[in-house]
Amino acid sequence: MNRIVEVNRLNKTYGSETVIQDVSFTIEENKIYGLLGRNGAGKTTIMHMITAQLFPSGGELKVFGEHPYENNRVLTRMSFIKESQKYPDVFRIADVLDIAADLYPNWDQGFAEQLIEDFRLPVKRRMKKLSRGMLSSVGIIVGLASRAPLTIFDEPYLGLDAVARNLFYERLLEDYAEHPRTVILSTHLIDEVSNMLEHVIVIDNGKILLDEEADSLRGKAFTAVGPAATVRAWAAGKQLIHEEAIGGLMSASVLGNLSAAERREAEAQGIELVPVSLQQLIVHLTSGKTNGKVAELG
Amino acid sequence: MGPIMDDGRPIFIQIAEKIEDDIIAGGLPEESQVPSTNQFASFYQINPATAAKGVNLLVDQGILYKKRGIGMFVASGARETLIEKRKEQFFEQYVITMVQEARKLGITIDQLTDMVRRGDGKQ
């Protein structure tokens, strides 16, 4: 498997403040990655370093096997779509697409035009007159139609409604199936994208918290609900990531796979078991109460 | 969004089970072609690599086989094999749980057998 991005002990500091600390990971060719984490965790900083918009303070960073800075061989193979993209005031949508067509060697004009229709965009309108959602749609179209070997979407859908987001997911999956490429998707809407991701990297406080295949995270955690004393006894000795109690009832989320026999045993004691979704798992792991519990996951 | 996947289990296993269900129900007859992984990915809105993993699981079990350059097909005898496997799972998942719950409620095995017959009569 080819390595598209290799990050080794990457650091980024601003004065005495460390925002990225000893981060190492690899992005492999033609997979869809989710780069997840809370606001301020360092996701955008990492993406800015990969795309050569920020210098690391320390560590190694290679994209397509080379240093990305002022390196045209690397930069023409990347498409980076970010939430806060600024456009010159006089630009119309058509101008943005023309420039994208010049910039990206794999640009597919037919696909771009089909997407403009799908997202119902007024191509002649000036960028500064567009709604927030329309601006996001333009970014998504550029990101998809550029078919760049490394495509990065950083919270690409501010202002987009559920219908438009769904359209983005559908088009991305369809086009990815026909034209495989490496995609990094950073988002807070984890539940919406979790089925599309092949691999998940979770950043918390500037460090890597999780780096795992998305499918293997399913069924990794369960919430047990039942009478407090029973649940407490059942959860004893297990990796507890979250607990809540109301009246005589208690809910405890624990890490670990359960065998069919273990499930039956729990259910026989009057405990109800519910799987923890990827989003809930990340909320529990990054809410600051479970330090040190994550090592068990790997 | 595609049809909902269960959060508690890996998607590739759920994809394999959906294909198995279709073979058992007769929707995918033996020696017929199975949809491509990209078709599964787009229908269920999942990652194509995950869909491929589900399909390959059934290839490993001899339920599906690959015709070079054409695609995946249902093997002869696949339905029979799957039904045998599902019968074992049925015992594990339903019968044991039912007997357990019956015991909790003080239902004897004789009463339980009667109830099963009565349930059959309501079909």
Coordinates of C-alpha atoms in Angstrom, one line a residue:
Chain A
M1 CA 0.0 0.0 0.0
N2 CA 1.4 3.4 -1.0
R3 CA 1.8 6.0 1.6
I4 CA 0.4 9.3 0.6
V5 CA 1.1 11.2 3.8
E6 CA 3.7 10.3 6.4
V7 CA 3.8 12.3 9.6
N8 CA 6.4 11.5 12.1
R9 CA 6.6 13.1 15.6
L10 CA 5.2 16.3 14.2
N11 CA 5.1 19.3 16.5
K12 CA 3.7 22.8 16.2
T13 CA 4.2 25.4 18.8
Y14 CA 3.3 29.1 19.0
G15 CA 5.7 30.6 21.5
S16 CA 5.4 28.6 24.6
E17 CA 2.1 27.1 23.5
T18 CA 2.1 23.6 22.0
V19 CA -0.8 22.9 19.7
I20 CA 0.4 19.7 18.0
Q21 CA 2.5 17.4 20.1
D22 CA 4.5 14.4 18.7
V23 CA 1.8 13.4 16.2
S24 CA 2.6 10.4 14.0
F25 CA 0.4 8.7 11.5
T26 CA 0.3 7.5 7.9
I27 CA -2.4 8.1 5.2
E28 CA -2.5 5.3 2.7
E29 CA -3.5 5.5 -0.9
N30 CA -7.1 5.4 -2.0
K31 CA -8.7 5.2 1.4
I32 CA -11.3 7.6 2.9
Y33 CA -10.1 8.9 6.3
G34 CA -12.0 10.7 8.9
L35 CA -9.9 13.2 10.9
L36 CA -12.1 13.8 13.9
G37 CA -11.9 15.6 17.2
R38 CA -13.2 18.6 19.1
N39 CA -12.8 22.2 18.1
G40 CA -9.3 23.4 18.8
A41 CA -8.0 19.8 19.0
G42 CA -5.5 20.6 16.2
K43 CA -7.2 19.0 13.2
T44 CA -7.0 22.2 11.0
T45 CA -3.4 22.8 12.0
I46 CA -2.4 19.4 10.9
M47 CA -4.3 19.8 7.6
H48 CA -2.6 23.2 7.1
M49 CA 0.8 21.6 7.6
I50 CA 0.0 18.7 5.1
T51 CA -1.0 21.3 2.5
A52 CA 2.0 23.4 3.1
Q53 CA 0.2 26.4 4.5
L54 CA 1.9 26.2 7.8
F55 CA 5.4 25.1 8.8
P56 CA 5.8 22.4 11.5
S57 CA 8.0 23.4 14.5
G58 CA 9.5 20.0 14.6
G59 CA 9.2 16.4 13.2
E60 CA 8.9 15.0 9.8
L61 CA 6.2 15.5 7.2
K62 CA 6.1 13.9 3.7
V63 CA 3.4 14.1 1.2
F64 CA 3.7 11.8 -1.9
G65 CA 7.1 11.0 -0.5
E66 CA 8.4 14.6 -0.7
H67 CA 8.4 17.8 1.3
P68 CA 5.3 19.7 0.3
Y69 CA 6.7 23.3 0.7
E70 CA 6.7 25.2 -2.6
N71 CA 6.8 21.8 -4.3
N72 CA 4.7 21.8 -7.4
R73 CA 4.8 18.1 -7.9
V74 CA 3.1 17.7 -4.5
L75 CA 0.8 20.7 -4.6
T76 CA -0.8 20.0 -8.0
R77 CA -1.8 16.6 -6.7
M78 CA -3.7 18.0 -3.7
S79 CA -7.1 19.7 -3.3
F80 CA -7.8 21.3 0.0
I81 CA -11.4 22.5 0.7
K82 CA -11.8 24.5 3.8
E83 CA -14.7 26.1 5.6
S84 CA -13.2 29.6 5.6
Q85 CA -12.1 29.8 1.9
K86 CA -11.9 33.4 0.8
Y87 CA -12.5 34.5 -2.8
P88 CA -11.7 37.8 -4.6
D89 CA -14.8 40.1 -4.5
V90 CA -15.2 40.3 -8.2
F91 CA -15.2 36.5 -8.8
R92 CA -18.3 34.8 -10.0
I93 CA -18.8 31.0 -9.5
A94 CA -17.8 30.5 -13.2
D95 CA -14.4 32.2 -12.5
V96 CA -13.7 30.0 -9.5
L97 CA -14.4 26.9 -11.6
D98 CA -12.3 28.2 -14.5
I99 CA -9.3 28.7 -12.2
A100 CA -9.9 25.2 -10.6
A101 CA -10.0 23.7 -14.2
D102 CA -6.5 25.3 -14.9
L103 CA -5.1 24.3 -11.5
Y104 CA -6.0 20.6 -11.3
P105 CA -4.7 18.2 -13.9
N106 CA -7.5 15.7 -13.3
W107 CA -10.3 18.3 -13.4
D108 CA -13.5 16.9 -15.0
Q109 CA -15.6 19.8 -16.4
G110 CA -18.5 17.5 -17.2
F111 CA -18.7 16.3 -13.6
A112 CA -18.4 19.9 -12.4
E113 CA -21.3 21.0 -14.5
Q114 CA -23.4 18.1 -13.4
L115 CA -22.7 19.0 -9.8
I116 CA -23.6 22.7 -10.4
E117 CA -27.0 21.4 -11.5
D118 CA -27.3 19.0 -8.6
F119 CA -26.5 21.8 -6.1
R120 CA -28.6 24.3 -8.1
L121 CA -25.9 27.0 -8.2
P122 CA -26.2 30.2 -10.1
V123 CA -22.9 30.2 -12.0
K124 CA -23.0 33.8 -13.0
R125 CA -23.5 35.1 -9.5
R126 CA -20.6 36.8 -7.7
M127 CA -19.1 34.9 -4.9
K128 CA -19.7 37.7 -2.4
K129 CA -23.4 37.6 -3.1
L130 CA -23.7 33.8 -2.3
S131 CA -25.3 32.4 0.8
R132 CA -23.2 30.5 3.3
G133 CA -24.6 27.2 2.0
M134 CA -23.9 28.1 -1.7
L135 CA -20.3 29.0 -0.8
S136 CA -19.9 25.6 0.8
S137 CA -21.4 24.0 -2.3
V138 CA -18.8 25.7 -4.5
G139 CA -16.1 24.3 -2.3
I140 CA -17.5 20.8 -2.5
I141 CA -17.8 21.0 -6.3
V142 CA -14.2 22.1 -6.6
G143 CA -13.1 19.4 -4.2
L144 CA -15.0 16.6 -6.1
A145 CA -14.4 17.7 -9.7
S146 CA -10.7 18.3 -9.1
R147 CA -10.3 14.5 -8.6
A148 CA -7.0 15.2 -6.9
P149 CA -5.1 12.1 -5.7
L150 CA -5.2 13.7 -2.2
T151 CA -8.5 15.5 -1.5
I152 CA -9.0 17.1 1.9
F153 CA -12.3 18.4 3.1
D154 CA -12.1 20.5 6.3
E155 CA -15.7 21.0 7.6
P156 CA -16.8 21.5 4.1
Y157 CA -20.5 22.1 4.8
L158 CA -21.2 25.1 6.9
G159 CA -24.7 26.3 6.0
L160 CA -25.6 23.2 4.0
D161 CA -29.0 21.6 4.7
A162 CA -29.4 17.9 5.2
V163 CA -30.5 17.4 1.6
A164 CA -27.3 19.0 0.2
R165 CA -25.1 17.2 2.7
N166 CA -26.6 13.9 1.6
L167 CA -26.0 14.9 -2.0
F168 CA -22.4 15.5 -1.2
Y169 CA -22.0 12.1 0.5
E170 CA -23.7 10.3 -2.5
R171 CA -21.6 12.0 -5.1
L172 CA -18.4 11.5 -3.1
L173 CA -19.0 7.8 -2.7
E174 CA -20.1 7.3 -6.4
D175 CA -17.2 9.2 -7.8
Y176 CA -14.7 7.7 -5.4
A177 CA -15.8 4.2 -6.4
E178 CA -15.1 5.0 -10.1
H179 CA -12.0 7.1 -9.5
P180 CA -10.4 5.9 -6.3
R181 CA -8.3 8.5 -4.5
T182 CA -7.2 9.4 -1.0
V183 CA -9.7 11.5 0.9
I184 CA -9.4 13.1 4.3
L185 CA -12.7 14.3 5.7
S186 CA -12.7 16.4 8.8
T187 CA -16.1 16.9 10.4
H188 CA -18.2 17.1 13.5
L189 CA -21.1 15.3 11.9
I190 CA -19.6 11.9 12.7
D191 CA -22.8 10.0 12.7
E192 CA -23.5 11.1 9.1
V193 CA -20.2 10.1 7.7
S194 CA -19.2 7.1 9.9
N195 CA -20.4 4.5 7.3
M196 CA -18.3 6.1 4.6
L197 CA -15.0 6.1 6.4
E198 CA -12.5 3.4 6.1
H199 CA -10.1 4.7 8.7
V200 CA -10.5 7.1 11.6
I201 CA -7.9 9.3 13.2
V202 CA -9.1 11.1 16.4
I203 CA -7.1 14.1 17.6
D204 CA -7.5 15.4 21.1
N205 CA -5.5 18.2 22.7
G206 CA -2.9 18.1 19.9
K207 CA -2.3 14.4 20.2
I208 CA -3.5 11.3 18.5
L209 CA -6.1 9.6 20.6
L210 CA -7.2 6.9 18.1
D211 CA -5.9 5.7 14.8
E212 CA -8.0 2.7 13.7
E213 CA -10.0 1.1 11.0
A214 CA -13.5 2.5 11.2
D215 CA -15.3 -0.8 11.0
S216 CA -13.3 -2.3 13.8
L217 CA -14.5 0.4 16.1
R218 CA -18.1 -0.8 15.8
G219 CA -19.1 -3.0 18.6
K220 CA -16.0 -1.8 20.6
A221 CA -18.2 -0.2 23.2
F222 CA -21.5 -0.9 24.8
T223 CA -23.8 0.9 27.1
A224 CA -25.4 -1.3 29.8
V225 CA -28.7 0.0 31.3
G226 CA -30.4 -1.5 34.3
P227 CA -30.8 -1.5 38.1
A228 CA -27.8 0.5 39.5
A229 CA -26.4 -2.3 41.8
T230 CA -26.6 -4.9 39.0
V231 CA -25.0 -2.6 36.4
R232 CA -22.3 -1.6 38.8
A233 CA -21.4 -5.2 39.6
W234 CA -21.4 -6.1 35.9
A235 CA -19.2 -3.2 35.0
A236 CA -16.7 -3.9 37.7
G237 CA -13.3 -4.8 36.2
K238 CA -14.4 -3.5 32.8
Q239 CA -13.0 -0.4 31.1
L240 CA -15.6 2.2 32.0
I241 CA -15.8 5.2 29.7
H242 CA -19.0 6.9 30.9
E243 CA -21.6 6.4 33.5
E244 CA -24.8 8.1 34.5
A245 CA -27.4 7.3 37.1
I246 CA -31.0 8.3 37.4
G247 CA -33.1 7.1 40.4
G248 CA -32.4 3.4 40.8
L249 CA -31.3 3.0 37.2
M250 CA -27.8 3.3 35.9
S251 CA -26.2 3.4 32.5
A252 CA -22.5 2.4 32.1
S253 CA -20.6 2.5 28.9
V254 CA -17.7 0.1 28.7
L255 CA -15.0 -0.7 26.2
G256 CA -14.6 -4.2 24.8
N257 CA -16.2 -6.8 22.6
L258 CA -18.9 -9.0 24.2
S259 CA -19.4 -12.6 23.2
A260 CA -22.9 -13.9 22.6
A261 CA -22.6 -15.8 25.9
E262 CA -21.6 -12.6 27.8
R263 CA -24.5 -10.8 26.3
R264 CA -27.0 -13.4 27.3
E265 CA -25.6 -13.5 30.8
A266 CA -26.0 -9.7 31.1
E267 CA -29.5 -9.8 29.6
A268 CA -30.4 -12.6 32.0
Q269 CA -29.5 -10.3 34.9
G270 CA -31.9 -7.7 33.6
I271 CA -29.3 -5.5 31.9
E272 CA -30.1 -4.0 28.5
L273 CA -27.2 -3.6 26.2
V274 CA -27.0 -0.9 23.5
P275 CA -24.1 -0.4 21.1
V276 CA -22.2 2.9 21.4
S277 CA -22.0 4.7 18.0
L278 CA -18.7 6.1 16.7
Q279 CA -19.9 9.6 17.5
Q280 CA -20.8 8.7 21.1
L281 CA -17.6 6.8 21.5
I282 CA -15.6 9.9 20.4
V283 CA -17.7 12.2 22.7
H284 CA -17.0 9.9 25.6
L285 CA -13.3 9.6 24.8
T286 CA -12.7 13.3 24.2
S287 CA -14.8 14.8 27.0
G288 CA -11.8 14.8 29.3
K289 CA -13.0 12.3 31.9
T290 CA -11.4 9.2 30.5
N291 CA -7.7 9.9 30.2
G292 CA -5.6 6.8 29.8
K293 CA -8.5 4.5 28.9
V294 CA -7.9 4.7 25.2
A295 CA -4.7 2.7 25.2
E296 CA -6.9 -0.4 25.7
L297 CA -8.6 0.2 22.4
G298 CA -5.5 -0.5 20.2
Chain B
M1 CA -28.8 8.1 3.8
G2 CA -28.8 4.4 2.8
P3 CA -30.6 1.8 4.8
I4 CA -29.6 1.9 8.5
M5 CA -26.7 -0.1 9.7
D6 CA -26.5 -1.5 13.2
D7 CA -23.9 0.4 15.2
G8 CA -23.0 -2.6 17.3
R9 CA -21.3 -4.7 14.6
P10 CA -18.8 -4.2 11.8
I11 CA -20.5 -3.2 8.6
F12 CA -18.7 -5.8 6.5
I13 CA -20.3 -8.5 8.6
Q14 CA -23.7 -6.9 8.1
I15 CA -23.2 -6.7 4.3
A16 CA -22.3 -10.4 4.2
E17 CA -25.5 -11.2 6.2
K18 CA -27.6 -9.1 3.8
I19 CA -26.2 -11.1 0.9
E20 CA -26.8 -14.3 2.8
D21 CA -30.4 -13.3 3.5
D22 CA -30.9 -12.6 -0.2
I23 CA -29.5 -16.0 -1.1
I24 CA -31.7 -17.8 1.4
A25 CA -34.8 -15.9 0.3
G26 CA -34.1 -16.8 -3.3
G27 CA -33.5 -13.2 -4.5
L28 CA -30.0 -14.3 -5.5
P29 CA -30.3 -17.8 -7.0
E30 CA -27.3 -20.1 -7.2
E31 CA -25.0 -19.3 -10.2
S32 CA -26.5 -15.8 -10.5
Q33 CA -24.3 -12.7 -10.4
V34 CA -24.1 -10.7 -7.2
P35 CA -24.1 -6.9 -7.4
S36 CA -20.7 -5.3 -7.5
T37 CA -19.0 -3.9 -4.4
N38 CA -19.5 -0.4 -5.9
Q39 CA -23.2 -1.1 -6.2
F40 CA -23.4 -2.3 -2.6
A41 CA -21.4 0.8 -1.5
S42 CA -23.7 3.2 -3.3
F43 CA -26.9 1.5 -2.1
Y44 CA -26.0 1.2 1.5
Q45 CA -23.9 4.5 1.5
I46 CA -20.9 2.7 2.8
N47 CA -17.2 2.7 1.9
P48 CA -16.5 0.4 -1.1
A49 CA -13.6 -1.2 0.7
T50 CA -15.9 -2.2 3.5
A51 CA -18.4 -3.6 1.0
A52 CA -15.6 -5.6 -0.7
K53 CA -14.6 -7.0 2.7
G54 CA -18.1 -8.3 3.2
V55 CA -18.2 -9.9 -0.2
N56 CA -14.8 -11.4 0.3
L57 CA -15.9 -12.9 3.6
L58 CA -18.5 -15.0 1.6
V59 CA -15.9 -15.9 -1.0
D60 CA -13.7 -17.3 1.8
Q61 CA -16.6 -19.4 3.0
G62 CA -17.2 -20.7 -0.5
I63 CA -20.7 -19.1 -0.7
L64 CA -19.6 -16.8 -3.5
Y65 CA -17.0 -17.3 -6.2
K66 CA -15.2 -15.0 -8.6
K67 CA -15.4 -15.2 -12.4
R68 CA -12.4 -13.4 -13.7
G69 CA -13.3 -10.2 -15.4
I70 CA -17.0 -10.6 -14.9
G71 CA -17.8 -10.5 -11.2
M72 CA -19.0 -12.5 -8.2
F73 CA -21.5 -15.3 -8.5
V74 CA -23.4 -17.5 -6.0
A75 CA -21.9 -20.9 -5.7
S76 CA -23.9 -24.1 -6.2
G77 CA -25.1 -25.5 -2.9
A78 CA -24.7 -22.1 -1.2
R79 CA -28.3 -21.9 -0.1
E80 CA -28.2 -25.3 1.6
T81 CA -24.9 -24.4 3.4
L82 CA -26.4 -21.1 4.6
I83 CA -29.6 -22.6 5.9
E84 CA -27.6 -25.1 7.9
K85 CA -25.5 -22.3 9.4
R86 CA -28.6 -20.2 10.1
K87 CA -30.2 -23.1 11.9
E88 CA -27.3 -23.3 14.3
Q89 CA -27.5 -19.5 14.8
F90 CA -31.3 -19.8 15.3
F91 CA -30.7 -22.1 18.2
E92 CA -28.0 -19.9 19.8
Q93 CA -29.9 -16.6 19.3
Y94 CA -33.5 -17.5 19.7
V95 CA -34.0 -20.9 21.4
I96 CA -31.5 -20.3 24.3
T97 CA -32.8 -16.8 24.9
M98 CA -36.4 -18.0 24.9
V99 CA -35.7 -20.9 27.3
Q100 CA -33.8 -18.5 29.6
E101 CA -36.7 -16.0 29.6
A102 CA -39.2 -18.8 30.1
R103 CA -37.3 -20.0 33.1
K104 CA -37.3 -16.5 34.6
L105 CA -41.2 -16.4 34.3
G106 CA -41.6 -19.9 35.7
I107 CA -42.8 -21.4 32.4
T108 CA -42.0 -25.1 32.1
I109 CA -40.6 -26.7 29.0
D110 CA -44.0 -28.5 28.4
Q111 CA -45.8 -25.2 28.6
L112 CA -43.2 -23.6 26.3
T113 CA -43.7 -26.3 23.7
D114 CA -47.5 -25.7 23.9
M115 CA -46.9 -22.0 23.4
V116 CA -44.8 -22.7 20.4
R117 CA -47.6 -24.8 18.9
R118 CA -50.1 -22.2 19.6
G119 CA -47.8 -19.6 18.0
D120 CA -47.6 -21.8 14.9
G121 CA -51.4 -22.0 14.7
K122 CA -51.6 -18.2 14.5
Q123 CA -49.4 -18.1 11.4

